[in-house]
Amino acid sequence: MLVLKDVNKTYDGKKMAVKELNLKVNAGEIFGFIGPNGAGKTTTIKMITGLLPPTSGRILLNGIDLATLPVEAKRNFTYVPDHPEIFTGLKGIEYLNFLADMYEVPGRERRNRIEKYTRLFAIDTALGDLIQAYSHGMKQKLLICGALLPQAPLFILDEPLVGLDPLATKHLKDIMREHCAAGGTVFFSSHLLAVVDEICDRIGLINQGELIVCDRVERIKNGSAHSLEDIFLELTKDGEG
Amino acid sequence: MGKVKTLIRIQLREFFSKYRWGIGINGKKPRKGYLLVTLCFLTIPFLQMSVEVYRYFNQWGRPDLGVAYLMMMTFLLMLFTAIPLLNSIFLYNDDYQILAPLPLPEDYLVLAKLSVVWVYTAGINLLLFLPVLFLIGLEKGGESFFFLCGLLLIILTPFLPLFLATLFVFGFTTFLANRGRKNLLSLLFGLVLLGLVLGAQLLMMGENPVRLLALTESLIRYYPPAGWAAQMINGSWLSIIYYLSLNGLCYFGLKALARRLYRSALLFSGIKRVKPKSNYVYRPRGKYRQLLRRNLLIIIRQPVFLMHTLLSSAVPILIFLVGFHSGDFTAERLSLFDQPRRFTLFWVGLASTPALLNNLSATAITREGKAFWETMVLPVTAWDNLRARINTTFLLNITASLLVMGTIMFSFSSQFPAVFSGFFFVAMLTWLLASTDLVINIYRPFLNWSNPAAAIKNNLNVLLSLAYRPLLSLIPLVVFRCFPEAGINRLLFTCGILFSFLTLLIRRYLYWVMLERFKRIGG
């Protein structure tokens, strides 16, 4: 579903934010992307979503090269950023309709999906309000509803659980599982290692721009009694020091 | 006292940082050139107006009446500036969650907020009064009494308008705050302020001198501080006592009212309206239409952007209406019947003004701020994304031009020459400017603003886009020189074709060169 081949990113030709990143995320899996602050997670996600061009390397979404066919590639995913910074002059319903039009979701389906997801995340009564009146958590929920609306095969989320209440967190985890069970893919970054441990099929650990581990959670643990947190701290020790 | 000083300093820094952001010097060593250009653009019209007032009244031997005239003018200017400013600082500021929990007396917070409004209005007052007082002072040989009067006029004059403005904002808030229509206030008073400035300028230009002197003298009766100011200049101690007493009362009244305004703002900041669920519309629209609609809504739903756009669009209509009703723009004066060519140039010039003043494309990317990423991850081409921005500017400005045309047509009924060629000229010029300004914004995207005013006001992009506009006048100049005998229709069509040719070149440049740069913005 998502392939990164020899992806590099440098800023100002000096600082290597991402080094020789090779990654393959398969259809039907939840992939957790973890790493310490400044490791290159958000830079990688920005490159996958087309917000930042890689210095070198290729990014393929469902086999389509993002650099050569950006519009076709972008039809294959939806994205929830780490900060819910959206244009707040729209009403919630206008924002969702805008996204539905961009992904060409037909009228009847959009209605059903908007009603379903906004009710699930308890923002259905606020859809007529301007987004500027929303709390941080409500904006996050609106972004998630917007990303679910087109039912794109790949769901990319950068720190999606920040600001969500426990019930919304549970719903989102359920949706991620359902999406993957139906053949979709979820790529998400998080610092909440317990959640990553709980729901991810595979994880990739990035540190100082390099992917240092990419495997199934149980294989990373290798039968030890250590938690994912202990392993994370052990693997990123050099970078911290 | 140290705490209140710090608080005032922080409030002032926070408020004026939007201007620093706008000219691209925040966090860096200020570039003197930028600052100088910006300050010149801002202050020259005020200084010029003050000198004009002095010269006008001095030639009739009444410079003191010039001070009275300025006093009335600054009163209105400060009143209509302070209302939206108080509204924004007290009611729209989201710093309450930081300020309110601080272990400081409420009075300190109120004083700090008021000091921002005072500095701003006293700045306007200073710009208008300084030249006139300086020129009168030269005549009087620099007497210390006159110096004292000047100082009092500059420092104290803002208190009365500030008191009245606070009273108005307080009343308006009590009436409207819980109905979510606070934006209306900024918009309404912005328009009044613009009409006031234009009206005062036209009055100075067109009014009979003797009548203006009489008018100033009679208006003093309705606004005594203006009369006191004139008498202070002439050496009256009694007027100084009156002036000090009035402003002392206003100061204490202002503090008491501002405290109440602060409390009510604090109260309203925590209230959220609960609305019943409405019947939402789920009708699909085309992608491009949605992009256009989004760009329009970014302007319409943000009060600062909306006010800026409306004011820039309203200028030509206001100029025409004020001139038409004051008798300056009559069919005879504009030589409508004997020189239709001259009249055509008049209306085409006026109809081109929205495109010339409203450089919306120069901030089309900037206006989105941190939400810019939204359209970049969507399955739409970068070119469509760019085109939608150009066409939004075109749509808004051409609508304003059509309104100007309609107003002039309506005023002169059937007599309206060269409609099609004139409109073609205006439309092509609007298209050219909308495309060219976007090049500037791609070069200088500036997305990291926290206050919407910083995105559009005093932004260097805006100054740059205004700077190249005079060069475009070379096109009609050259065309009119090359074909002096040609009819006006042919000349306007030729210019329009040249504008469209230039636009096509700019669009090619946007497509082949700037598009890649656009894709990298915000990454």
Coordinates of N, CA and C in Angstrom, one line a residue, chain A residues 125 129, chain B residues 271-277:
Chain A
T125 N -24.0 17.7 17.0 CA -24.8 18.9 17.4 C -24.0 20.2 17.2
D129 N -21.9 25.0 13.9 CA -21.1 26.1 14.4 C -19.8 26.3 13.7
Chain B
I271 N -18.6 31.7 27.7 CA -20.0 31.2 27.3 C -20.0 30.7 25.9
K272 N -20.6 29.5 25.8 CA -20.8 29.0 24.4 C -22.3 28.8 24.1
R273 N -22.7 29.2 22.9 CA -24.1 29.1 22.6 C -24.4 27.7 22.2
V274 N -25.6 27.2 22.7 CA -26.0 25.9 22.3 C -27.1 26.1 21.3
K275 N -26.9 25.6 20.1 CA -27.9 25.8 19.0 C -28.5 24.5 18.7
P276 N -29.8 24.5 18.4 CA -30.5 23.2 18.0 C -29.9 22.7 16.7
K277 N -29.9 21.4 16.5 CA -29.3 20.9 15.3 C -30.1 21.3 14.1

